[in-house]
Structures are given as structure tokens and as C-alpha cells.
Amino acid sequence: MRQKMAAGNWKMNGTSAALAELETLIQGQHAATSELLICTPATLLSRAAELAADSPVAIGGQDCHAATSGAHTGDLSSDMLKDAGATAVILGHSERRADHSETSEDVAAKTKSAWSAGLIAIVCLGETLAERESGDTLSVVGNQLAASLPDGATGQNTVIAYEPVWAIGTGKVPSLAQIAEVHDFLRQALTTRFGTEMADATRLLYGGSVKPGNAAEIFATSNVDGALVGGASLKAADFSPIIAALDAS
Ligand code: PGA
């Protein structure tokens, strides 16, 4: 069976002082049964990885370049993230797609790079509000899935995060039926392309305004294997009850 996963995305939040929150989170999670991940800003990655060594919390990055090295000022390679202590990297987050014009083809190239460094690629997909309102949600996420995932994806090297753009940081959450519809569709799309074994092994996370108050019902929804959490991952007091809800699901 798929191990549940709770992944935190700190985005561009946190200086050294934020490591105290990570320490508090780690201290409370020694009995967690879900896989736990915090994706810190790159500046905190190696210190976070040192803090989290021998703990149930793994540390990840939030993006990587597709190339291994070279003249790409300001970018980071997957090898660099791995070297700093990351075990995973978020790719294709809607903020990257919007702010940096990343295409699904870019995401696929980054995903290959992540795999070659031995990182788990957490590949993000999701429709905008306009796309949902015009009835295009499944075709949008289906196209993003097809183009963002290279051949060779497995349940070990890849996690999919469904994050409706309009639910990120807004406090708005799709209905449970809407979440189930997309997650069931994604599982089926993985089955069609990669086969049952891969589809059964791949975690499908929901992301977008997951909070302690709505986590349990989201985790009880069809084909939801965990969450990618932004704002509520910044404080141990918020993320811990989400992890507890996932462990109990
Ligand atoms: P949010 O962000 O939980 O703050 O809505 C989720 C994400 O962007 O991964």
C-alpha cells in the first residue's frame, strides 16, 4: 500500500529563526506513520537537513534547474539540492508556472534531472478558476500530467500534487466531490499510461488551503494519499494536527 505523505512547502518564508519551528515539529513526530517532508527555502536546506537527520522528517527543495551545472545565474541544480541534504524537490508549482513561465515541458526536464540526482519529484498540477468555471479542469490537469511526467515515472521516484490554483493561499477549497473527481481521474490516467503497478504505488497529494480544520475530511476522500501544505506548514502547531489527521486516516 501507498505510504501517506504530508509535505510542507515553506515557499519564500523563513530565515534562521524558522529552524526552531522545524525542531519543534520534529520533536513531536517520532511516532508518525506518514512520510513527512518539509521543503525549505534553499538558504535553509543544509541546516534543516542537519537538524532533521535521524528524524522522521525529510527535507526537500522547491525547484531545480534541468541542467546539472553551468552558466545559470541564480539557479540550483538537483545535484546541489541532493548535496545539501534534500531527498525530494517540488516541481511545476503553479507559482513557478505563473511567475517564471514554466511549461509542462520544462517541468518534465526538471523531473528527469531530479531523478538523476536521486530525488523524489513532487510534480504539481492544477487548474485556474477560469478553467474550472469553463468546465476544463480534467482536460487541463490531464494535459499537465501527460506533458510534465517523463517516461520512467514510478511510485518511488514521483509524487503528484493536485493543487487548484484558485485554492492556493486563498482559504477556498474545492468540494470533496471535486477533489475526488480529479484524484480518481489522475489515478486512471496513470494506470492508462504507466500500468496498474505504477499507478497503485504513486502518491496523489491534494494541496490548496489545507488546514487542521479541513484535513481529516480531505484525507478521507477517494484517492487522496496526503497533502502538500503551504501556509499551515510554517508553524508546528498547525502542521502537527494535519499530520495527526493523516496518520489517523
Ligand atoms: P497553501 O499552499 O496551503 O498555503 O494554500 C499550498 C501550496 O501552494 O503548496
PDB file of C-alpha atoms and ligand atoms in Angstrom:
ATOM      1  CA  MET A   1       0.000   0.000   0.000  1.00  0.00           C
ATOM      2  CA  ARG A   2       0.987   3.604  -0.525  1.00  0.00           C
ATOM      3  CA  GLN A   3       2.545   5.290   2.489  1.00  0.00           C
ATOM      4  CA  LYS A   4       0.669   8.509   3.208  1.00  0.00           C
ATOM      5  CA  MET A   5       2.677  11.716   2.779  1.00  0.00           C
ATOM      6  CA  ALA A   6       2.483  15.139   4.399  1.00  0.00           C
ATOM      7  CA  ALA A   7       4.711  17.643   2.622  1.00  0.00           C
ATOM      8  CA  GLY A   8       5.201  21.227   3.743  1.00  0.00           C
ATOM      9  CA  ASN A   9       6.085  23.955   1.274  1.00  0.00           C
ATOM     10  CA  TRP A  10       7.598  26.935   3.067  1.00  0.00           C
ATOM     11  CA  LYS A  11       7.825  28.912  -0.194  1.00  0.00           C
ATOM     12  CA  MET A  12       9.803  32.169   0.242  1.00  0.00           C
ATOM     13  CA  ASN A  13       9.302  32.193   4.005  1.00  0.00           C
ATOM     14  CA  GLY A  14      11.781  31.736   6.806  1.00  0.00           C
ATOM     15  CA  THR A  15      15.207  32.801   7.963  1.00  0.00           C
ATOM     16  CA  SER A  16      17.378  31.067  10.571  1.00  0.00           C
ATOM     17  CA  ALA A  17      14.746  31.686  13.240  1.00  0.00           C
ATOM     18  CA  ALA A  18      12.330  29.359  11.402  1.00  0.00           C
ATOM     19  CA  LEU A  19      14.556  26.392  12.191  1.00  0.00           C
ATOM     20  CA  ALA A  20      13.139  26.450  15.732  1.00  0.00           C
ATOM     21  CA  GLU A  21       9.730  25.579  14.253  1.00  0.00           C
ATOM     22  CA  LEU A  22      11.272  22.668  12.405  1.00  0.00           C
ATOM     23  CA  GLU A  23      12.870  21.478  15.634  1.00  0.00           C
ATOM     24  CA  THR A  24       9.515  21.668  17.440  1.00  0.00           C
ATOM     25  CA  LEU A  25       7.832  19.791  14.605  1.00  0.00           C
ATOM     26  CA  ILE A  26      10.463  17.033  14.655  1.00  0.00           C
ATOM     27  CA  GLN A  27      10.203  16.608  18.414  1.00  0.00           C
ATOM     28  CA  GLY A  28       6.505  15.871  18.155  1.00  0.00           C
ATOM     29  CA  GLN A  29       6.683  13.405  15.282  1.00  0.00           C
ATOM     30  CA  HIS A  30       8.686  10.426  16.496  1.00  0.00           C
ATOM     31  CA  ALA A  31       5.665   8.127  16.241  1.00  0.00           C
ATOM     32  CA  ALA A  32       4.369   9.419  12.878  1.00  0.00           C
ATOM     33  CA  THR A  33       3.472   6.704  10.385  1.00  0.00           C
ATOM     34  CA  SER A  34       3.153   9.034   7.378  1.00  0.00           C
ATOM     35  CA  GLU A  35       6.144  10.100   5.308  1.00  0.00           C
ATOM     36  CA  LEU A  36       6.973  13.675   6.327  1.00  0.00           C
ATOM     37  CA  LEU A  37       8.746  16.297   4.272  1.00  0.00           C
ATOM     38  CA  ILE A  38       9.478  19.997   4.694  1.00  0.00           C
ATOM     39  CA  CYS A  39      10.576  21.909   1.604  1.00  0.00           C
ATOM     40  CA  THR A  40      12.507  24.867   2.968  1.00  0.00           C
ATOM     41  CA  PRO A  41      13.931  27.838   1.101  1.00  0.00           C
ATOM     42  CA  ALA A  42      17.296  26.824  -0.369  1.00  0.00           C
ATOM     43  CA  THR A  43      19.131  29.039   2.113  1.00  0.00           C
ATOM     44  CA  LEU A  44      17.945  26.855   4.994  1.00  0.00           C
ATOM     45  CA  LEU A  45      18.212  23.498   3.292  1.00  0.00           C
ATOM     46  CA  SER A  46      21.511  22.204   4.631  1.00  0.00           C
ATOM     47  CA  ARG A  47      20.891  23.426   8.188  1.00  0.00           C
ATOM     48  CA  ALA A  48      17.387  21.963   8.114  1.00  0.00           C
ATOM     49  CA  ALA A  49      18.761  18.646   6.842  1.00  0.00           C
ATOM     50  CA  GLU A  50      21.294  18.567   9.675  1.00  0.00           C
ATOM     51  CA  LEU A  51      18.560  19.266  12.215  1.00  0.00           C
ATOM     52  CA  ALA A  52      16.310  16.602  10.729  1.00  0.00           C
ATOM     53  CA  ALA A  53      18.980  13.908  10.372  1.00  0.00           C
ATOM     54  CA  ASP A  54      17.858  10.642  12.015  1.00  0.00           C
ATOM     55  CA  SER A  55      14.340  12.030  12.410  1.00  0.00           C
ATOM     56  CA  PRO A  56      11.091  11.099  10.630  1.00  0.00           C
ATOM     57  CA  VAL A  57      11.142  14.434   8.788  1.00  0.00           C
ATOM     58  CA  ALA A  58      12.888  14.639   5.409  1.00  0.00           C
ATOM     59  CA  ILE A  59      13.939  17.907   3.780  1.00  0.00           C
ATOM     60  CA  GLY A  60      13.261  18.982   0.214  1.00  0.00           C
ATOM     61  CA  GLY A  61      13.806  21.795  -2.259  1.00  0.00           C
ATOM     62  CA  GLN A  62      11.177  23.859  -4.069  1.00  0.00           C
ATOM     63  CA  ASP A  63      12.585  23.879  -7.613  1.00  0.00           C
ATOM     64  CA  CYS A  64      15.681  22.864  -9.552  1.00  0.00           C
ATOM     65  CA  HIS A  65      17.221  23.644 -12.920  1.00  0.00           C
ATOM     66  CA  ALA A  66      17.091  20.961 -15.591  1.00  0.00           C
ATOM     67  CA  ALA A  67      20.848  21.106 -16.166  1.00  0.00           C
ATOM     68  CA  THR A  68      23.466  19.586 -13.865  1.00  0.00           C
ATOM     69  CA  SER A  69      25.706  22.669 -13.791  1.00  0.00           C
ATOM     70  CA  GLY A  70      26.663  25.651 -15.900  1.00  0.00           C
ATOM     71  CA  ALA A  71      26.049  29.313 -16.610  1.00  0.00           C
ATOM     72  CA  HIS A  72      22.617  29.734 -14.985  1.00  0.00           C
ATOM     73  CA  THR A  73      22.993  32.594 -12.534  1.00  0.00           C
ATOM     74  CA  GLY A  74      20.757  32.243  -9.509  1.00  0.00           C
ATOM     75  CA  ASP A  75      19.634  28.698 -10.272  1.00  0.00           C
ATOM     76  CA  LEU A  76      20.265  25.468  -8.389  1.00  0.00           C
ATOM     77  CA  SER A  77      20.789  22.008  -9.808  1.00  0.00           C
ATOM     78  CA  SER A  78      19.215  18.841  -8.485  1.00  0.00           C
ATOM     79  CA  ASP A  79      22.710  17.616  -7.550  1.00  0.00           C
ATOM     80  CA  MET A  80      23.195  20.720  -5.408  1.00  0.00           C
ATOM     81  CA  LEU A  81      19.901  20.112  -3.592  1.00  0.00           C
ATOM     82  CA  LYS A  82      20.863  16.488  -3.025  1.00  0.00           C
ATOM     83  CA  ASP A  83      24.306  17.530  -1.788  1.00  0.00           C
ATOM     84  CA  ALA A  84      22.701  19.975   0.657  1.00  0.00           C
ATOM     85  CA  GLY A  85      20.609  17.166   2.150  1.00  0.00           C
ATOM     86  CA  ALA A  86      17.380  17.160   0.139  1.00  0.00           C
ATOM     87  CA  THR A  87      15.595  13.910  -0.633  1.00  0.00           C
ATOM     88  CA  ALA A  88      12.834  15.456  -2.761  1.00  0.00           C
ATOM     89  CA  VAL A  89      12.016  18.547  -4.785  1.00  0.00           C
ATOM     90  CA  ILE A  90       8.728  20.264  -5.647  1.00  0.00           C
ATOM     91  CA  LEU A  91       8.480  20.852  -9.411  1.00  0.00           C
ATOM     92  CA  GLY A  92       5.963  22.726 -11.526  1.00  0.00           C
ATOM     93  CA  HIS A  93       4.271  24.515  -8.647  1.00  0.00           C
ATOM     94  CA  SER A  94       1.689  26.928 -10.052  1.00  0.00           C
ATOM     95  CA  GLU A  95       3.672  29.853  -8.626  1.00  0.00           C
ATOM     96  CA  ARG A  96       6.659  28.724 -10.739  1.00  0.00           C
ATOM     97  CA  ARG A  97       4.434  28.150 -13.756  1.00  0.00           C
ATOM     98  CA  ALA A  98       2.927  31.662 -13.344  1.00  0.00           C
ATOM     99  CA  ASP A  99       5.901  33.708 -12.070  1.00  0.00           C
ATOM    100  CA  HIS A 100       8.597  32.054 -14.192  1.00  0.00           C
ATOM    101  CA  SER A 101       6.550  30.955 -17.219  1.00  0.00           C
ATOM    102  CA  GLU A 102       7.441  27.316 -16.623  1.00  0.00           C
ATOM    103  CA  THR A 103       5.789  24.971 -19.086  1.00  0.00           C
ATOM    104  CA  SER A 104       4.974  21.320 -18.516  1.00  0.00           C
ATOM    105  CA  GLU A 105       7.876  20.511 -20.869  1.00  0.00           C
ATOM    106  CA  ASP A 106      10.208  22.465 -18.557  1.00  0.00           C
ATOM    107  CA  VAL A 107       8.787  20.528 -15.630  1.00  0.00           C
ATOM    108  CA  ALA A 108       9.444  17.216 -17.391  1.00  0.00           C
ATOM    109  CA  ALA A 109      13.096  18.197 -17.983  1.00  0.00           C
ATOM    110  CA  LYS A 110      13.465  19.188 -14.322  1.00  0.00           C
ATOM    111  CA  THR A 111      11.827  15.937 -13.267  1.00  0.00           C
ATOM    112  CA  LYS A 112      14.419  13.925 -15.193  1.00  0.00           C
ATOM    113  CA  SER A 113      17.148  15.951 -13.521  1.00  0.00           C
ATOM    114  CA  ALA A 114      15.636  15.302 -10.081  1.00  0.00           C
ATOM    115  CA  TRP A 115      15.524  11.565 -10.749  1.00  0.00           C
ATOM    116  CA  SER A 116      19.120  11.512 -11.935  1.00  0.00           C
ATOM    117  CA  ALA A 117      20.169  13.099  -8.641  1.00  0.00           C
ATOM    118  CA  GLY A 118      18.144  10.517  -6.713  1.00  0.00           C
ATOM    119  CA  LEU A 119      15.487  12.994  -5.609  1.00  0.00           C
ATOM    120  CA  ILE A 120      11.753  12.292  -5.452  1.00  0.00           C
ATOM    121  CA  ALA A 121       9.985  14.670  -7.862  1.00  0.00           C
ATOM    122  CA  ILE A 122       6.793  16.148  -6.426  1.00  0.00           C
ATOM    123  CA  VAL A 123       5.090  17.229  -9.635  1.00  0.00           C
ATOM    124  CA  CYS A 124       2.329  19.834  -9.209  1.00  0.00           C
ATOM    125  CA  LEU A 125      -0.746  20.275 -11.408  1.00  0.00           C
ATOM    126  CA  GLY A 126      -3.909  22.315 -11.159  1.00  0.00           C
ATOM    127  CA  GLU A 127      -6.466  24.396 -12.977  1.00  0.00           C
ATOM    128  CA  THR A 128      -7.157  28.112 -12.669  1.00  0.00           C
ATOM    129  CA  LEU A 129     -10.572  29.368 -11.598  1.00  0.00           C
ATOM    130  CA  ALA A 130     -11.398  30.349 -15.198  1.00  0.00           C
ATOM    131  CA  GLU A 131     -10.506  26.839 -16.375  1.00  0.00           C
ATOM    132  CA  ARG A 132     -12.695  25.274 -13.693  1.00  0.00           C
ATOM    133  CA  GLU A 133     -15.601  27.571 -14.461  1.00  0.00           C
ATOM    134  CA  SER A 134     -15.425  26.745 -18.147  1.00  0.00           C
ATOM    135  CA  GLY A 135     -15.515  23.011 -17.411  1.00  0.00           C
ATOM    136  CA  ASP A 136     -11.923  22.346 -18.487  1.00  0.00           C
ATOM    137  CA  THR A 137     -10.477  21.031 -15.214  1.00  0.00           C
ATOM    138  CA  LEU A 138      -9.936  17.420 -16.263  1.00  0.00           C
ATOM    139  CA  SER A 139      -8.510  18.273 -19.661  1.00  0.00           C
ATOM    140  CA  VAL A 140      -6.144  20.841 -18.108  1.00  0.00           C
ATOM    141  CA  VAL A 141      -4.807  18.541 -15.402  1.00  0.00           C
ATOM    142  CA  GLY A 142      -4.728  15.620 -17.838  1.00  0.00           C
ATOM    143  CA  ASN A 143      -2.584  17.599 -20.269  1.00  0.00           C
ATOM    144  CA  GLN A 144      -0.321  18.841 -17.472  1.00  0.00           C
ATOM    145  CA  LEU A 145       0.122  15.291 -16.183  1.00  0.00           C
ATOM    146  CA  ALA A 146       0.911  13.905 -19.622  1.00  0.00           C
ATOM    147  CA  ALA A 147       3.446  16.592 -20.504  1.00  0.00           C
ATOM    148  CA  SER A 148       5.065  17.074 -17.069  1.00  0.00           C
ATOM    149  CA  LEU A 149       5.824  13.392 -16.430  1.00  0.00           C
ATOM    150  CA  PRO A 150       8.606  11.803 -18.451  1.00  0.00           C
ATOM    151  CA  ASP A 151       8.597   8.097 -19.239  1.00  0.00           C
ATOM    152  CA  GLY A 152      10.180   6.222 -16.379  1.00  0.00           C
ATOM    153  CA  ALA A 153       7.977   7.607 -13.609  1.00  0.00           C
ATOM    154  CA  THR A 154       7.478   5.187 -10.734  1.00  0.00           C
ATOM    155  CA  GLY A 155       5.794   5.302  -7.356  1.00  0.00           C
ATOM    156  CA  GLN A 156       9.244   5.574  -5.805  1.00  0.00           C
ATOM    157  CA  ASN A 157      10.624   8.500  -7.830  1.00  0.00           C
ATOM    158  CA  THR A 158       7.425  10.531  -8.306  1.00  0.00           C
ATOM    159  CA  VAL A 159       4.608  12.046  -6.241  1.00  0.00           C
ATOM    160  CA  ILE A 160       1.768  14.002  -7.866  1.00  0.00           C
ATOM    161  CA  ALA A 161       0.251  17.036  -6.156  1.00  0.00           C
ATOM    162  CA  TYR A 162      -3.131  18.284  -7.366  1.00  0.00           C
ATOM    163  CA  GLU A 163      -3.308  21.951  -6.414  1.00  0.00           C
ATOM    164  CA  PRO A 164      -6.144  24.030  -7.879  1.00  0.00           C
ATOM    165  CA  VAL A 165      -4.566  27.459  -8.452  1.00  0.00           C
ATOM    166  CA  TRP A 166      -7.618  29.199  -7.002  1.00  0.00           C
ATOM    167  CA  ALA A 167      -7.355  27.228  -3.745  1.00  0.00           C
ATOM    168  CA  ILE A 168      -3.715  28.085  -3.016  1.00  0.00           C
ATOM    169  CA  GLY A 169      -3.374  30.556  -0.172  1.00  0.00           C
ATOM    170  CA  THR A 170      -6.981  31.690  -0.536  1.00  0.00           C
ATOM    171  CA  GLY A 171      -8.810  29.706   2.144  1.00  0.00           C
ATOM    172  CA  LYS A 172     -11.049  28.338  -0.637  1.00  0.00           C
ATOM    173  CA  VAL A 173     -11.144  24.569  -1.019  1.00  0.00           C
ATOM    174  CA  PRO A 174     -12.897  22.522  -3.704  1.00  0.00           C
ATOM    175  CA  SER A 175     -15.783  20.341  -2.589  1.00  0.00           C
ATOM    176  CA  LEU A 176     -14.787  16.818  -1.585  1.00  0.00           C
ATOM    177  CA  ALA A 177     -16.596  15.571  -4.692  1.00  0.00           C
ATOM    178  CA  GLN A 178     -14.483  17.863  -6.860  1.00  0.00           C
ATOM    179  CA  ILE A 179     -11.265  16.641  -5.195  1.00  0.00           C
ATOM    180  CA  ALA A 180     -12.358  13.017  -5.620  1.00  0.00           C
ATOM    181  CA  GLU A 181     -13.222  13.575  -9.276  1.00  0.00           C
ATOM    182  CA  VAL A 182      -9.736  14.885 -10.078  1.00  0.00           C
ATOM    183  CA  HIS A 183      -7.859  12.329  -7.953  1.00  0.00           C
ATOM    184  CA  ASP A 184      -9.826   9.414  -9.438  1.00  0.00           C
ATOM    185  CA  PHE A 185      -9.112  10.821 -12.901  1.00  0.00           C
ATOM    186  CA  LEU A 186      -5.377  11.156 -12.167  1.00  0.00           C
ATOM    187  CA  ARG A 187      -5.156   7.576 -10.849  1.00  0.00           C
ATOM    188  CA  GLN A 188      -6.864   6.345 -14.008  1.00  0.00           C
ATOM    189  CA  ALA A 189      -4.599   8.436 -16.250  1.00  0.00           C
ATOM    190  CA  LEU A 190      -1.523   6.972 -14.532  1.00  0.00           C
ATOM    191  CA  THR A 191      -2.937   3.469 -14.970  1.00  0.00           C
ATOM    192  CA  THR A 192      -3.549   4.020 -18.664  1.00  0.00           C
ATOM    193  CA  ARG A 193      -0.059   5.344 -19.342  1.00  0.00           C
ATOM    194  CA  PHE A 194       2.171   3.524 -16.842  1.00  0.00           C
ATOM    195  CA  GLY A 195       0.145   0.480 -15.810  1.00  0.00           C
ATOM    196  CA  THR A 196      -1.581  -0.627 -12.628  1.00  0.00           C
ATOM    197  CA  GLU A 197       1.533  -1.311 -10.601  1.00  0.00           C
ATOM    198  CA  MET A 198       2.909   2.198 -11.070  1.00  0.00           C
ATOM    199  CA  ALA A 199      -0.499   3.859 -10.590  1.00  0.00           C
ATOM    200  CA  ASP A 200      -1.157   1.901  -7.392  1.00  0.00           C
ATOM    201  CA  ALA A 201       2.237   2.875  -5.976  1.00  0.00           C
ATOM    202  CA  THR A 202       2.144   6.604  -6.747  1.00  0.00           C
ATOM    203  CA  ARG A 203       1.025   9.031  -4.050  1.00  0.00           C
ATOM    204  CA  LEU A 204      -1.539  11.654  -5.090  1.00  0.00           C
ATOM    205  CA  LEU A 205      -1.428  14.648  -2.747  1.00  0.00           C
ATOM    206  CA  TYR A 206      -4.055  17.369  -2.526  1.00  0.00           C
ATOM    207  CA  GLY A 207      -2.817  20.933  -1.984  1.00  0.00           C
ATOM    208  CA  GLY A 208      -4.544  24.285  -1.544  1.00  0.00           C
ATOM    209  CA  SER A 209      -5.647  25.762   1.803  1.00  0.00           C
ATOM    210  CA  VAL A 210      -5.277  22.519   3.763  1.00  0.00           C
ATOM    211  CA  LYS A 211      -5.696  23.413   7.446  1.00  0.00           C
ATOM    212  CA  PRO A 212      -6.112  21.482  10.706  1.00  0.00           C
ATOM    213  CA  GLY A 213      -9.887  22.036  10.421  1.00  0.00           C
ATOM    214  CA  ASN A 214     -10.378  20.511   6.967  1.00  0.00           C
ATOM    215  CA  ALA A 215      -7.555  17.951   6.827  1.00  0.00           C
ATOM    216  CA  ALA A 216      -9.470  14.902   8.095  1.00  0.00           C
ATOM    217  CA  GLU A 217     -12.283  15.158   5.553  1.00  0.00           C
ATOM    218  CA  ILE A 218      -9.833  15.763   2.706  1.00  0.00           C
ATOM    219  CA  PHE A 219      -7.770  12.721   3.774  1.00  0.00           C
ATOM    220  CA  ALA A 220     -10.932  10.590   3.798  1.00  0.00           C
ATOM    221  CA  THR A 221     -11.565  11.488   0.139  1.00  0.00           C
ATOM    222  CA  SER A 222     -11.112   8.957  -2.654  1.00  0.00           C
ATOM    223  CA  ASN A 223      -7.531   8.570  -3.913  1.00  0.00           C
ATOM    224  CA  VAL A 224      -6.087  11.287  -1.629  1.00  0.00           C
ATOM    225  CA  ASP A 225      -2.805   9.977  -0.206  1.00  0.00           C
ATOM    226  CA  GLY A 226      -1.773  13.080   1.687  1.00  0.00           C
ATOM    227  CA  ALA A 227      -1.254  16.806   1.285  1.00  0.00           C
ATOM    228  CA  LEU A 228       1.092  19.481   0.064  1.00  0.00           C
ATOM    229  CA  VAL A 229       0.674  22.258   2.598  1.00  0.00           C
ATOM    230  CA  GLY A 230       1.839  25.855   2.286  1.00  0.00           C
ATOM    231  CA  GLY A 231       0.774  28.343   4.953  1.00  0.00           C
ATOM    232  CA  ALA A 232      -0.196  25.748   7.549  1.00  0.00           C
ATOM    233  CA  SER A 233       3.233  24.086   7.337  1.00  0.00           C
ATOM    234  CA  LEU A 234       5.055  27.138   8.665  1.00  0.00           C
ATOM    235  CA  LYS A 235       4.086  26.525  12.300  1.00  0.00           C
ATOM    236  CA  ALA A 236       4.482  23.195  14.030  1.00  0.00           C
ATOM    237  CA  ALA A 237       1.245  23.911  15.909  1.00  0.00           C
ATOM    238  CA  ASP A 238      -0.643  23.958  12.586  1.00  0.00           C
ATOM    239  CA  PHE A 239       1.214  21.229  10.699  1.00  0.00           C
ATOM    240  CA  SER A 240       1.228  18.695  13.553  1.00  0.00           C
ATOM    241  CA  PRO A 241      -2.583  18.268  13.698  1.00  0.00           C
ATOM    242  CA  ILE A 242      -2.613  17.860   9.903  1.00  0.00           C
ATOM    243  CA  ILE A 243      -0.043  15.057  10.248  1.00  0.00           C
ATOM    244  CA  ALA A 244      -2.104  13.520  13.043  1.00  0.00           C
ATOM    245  CA  ALA A 245      -5.210  13.573  10.820  1.00  0.00           C
ATOM    246  CA  LEU A 246      -3.243  11.887   8.038  1.00  0.00           C
ATOM    247  CA  ASP A 247      -1.829   9.224  10.359  1.00  0.00           C
ATOM    248  CA  ALA A 248      -5.374   8.502  11.537  1.00  0.00           C
ATOM    249  CA  SER A 249      -6.858   8.320   8.034  1.00  0.00           C
TER     250      SER A 249
HETATM  251  P1  PGA B   1      -1.458  26.774   0.847  1.00  0.00           P
HETATM  252  O1  PGA B   1      -0.376  26.461  -0.287  1.00  0.00           O
HETATM  253  O2  PGA B   1      -1.556  25.544   1.725  1.00  0.00           O
HETATM  254  O3  PGA B   1      -0.907  27.962   1.578  1.00  0.00           O
HETATM  255  O4  PGA B   1      -2.748  27.066   0.159  1.00  0.00           O
HETATM  256  C1  PGA B   1      -0.287  25.174  -0.858  1.00  0.00           C
HETATM  257  C2  PGA B   1       0.826  25.146  -1.870  1.00  0.00           C
HETATM  258  O5  PGA B   1       0.987  26.129  -2.620  1.00  0.00           O
HETATM  259  O6  PGA B   1       1.570  24.165  -1.962  1.00  0.00           O
END
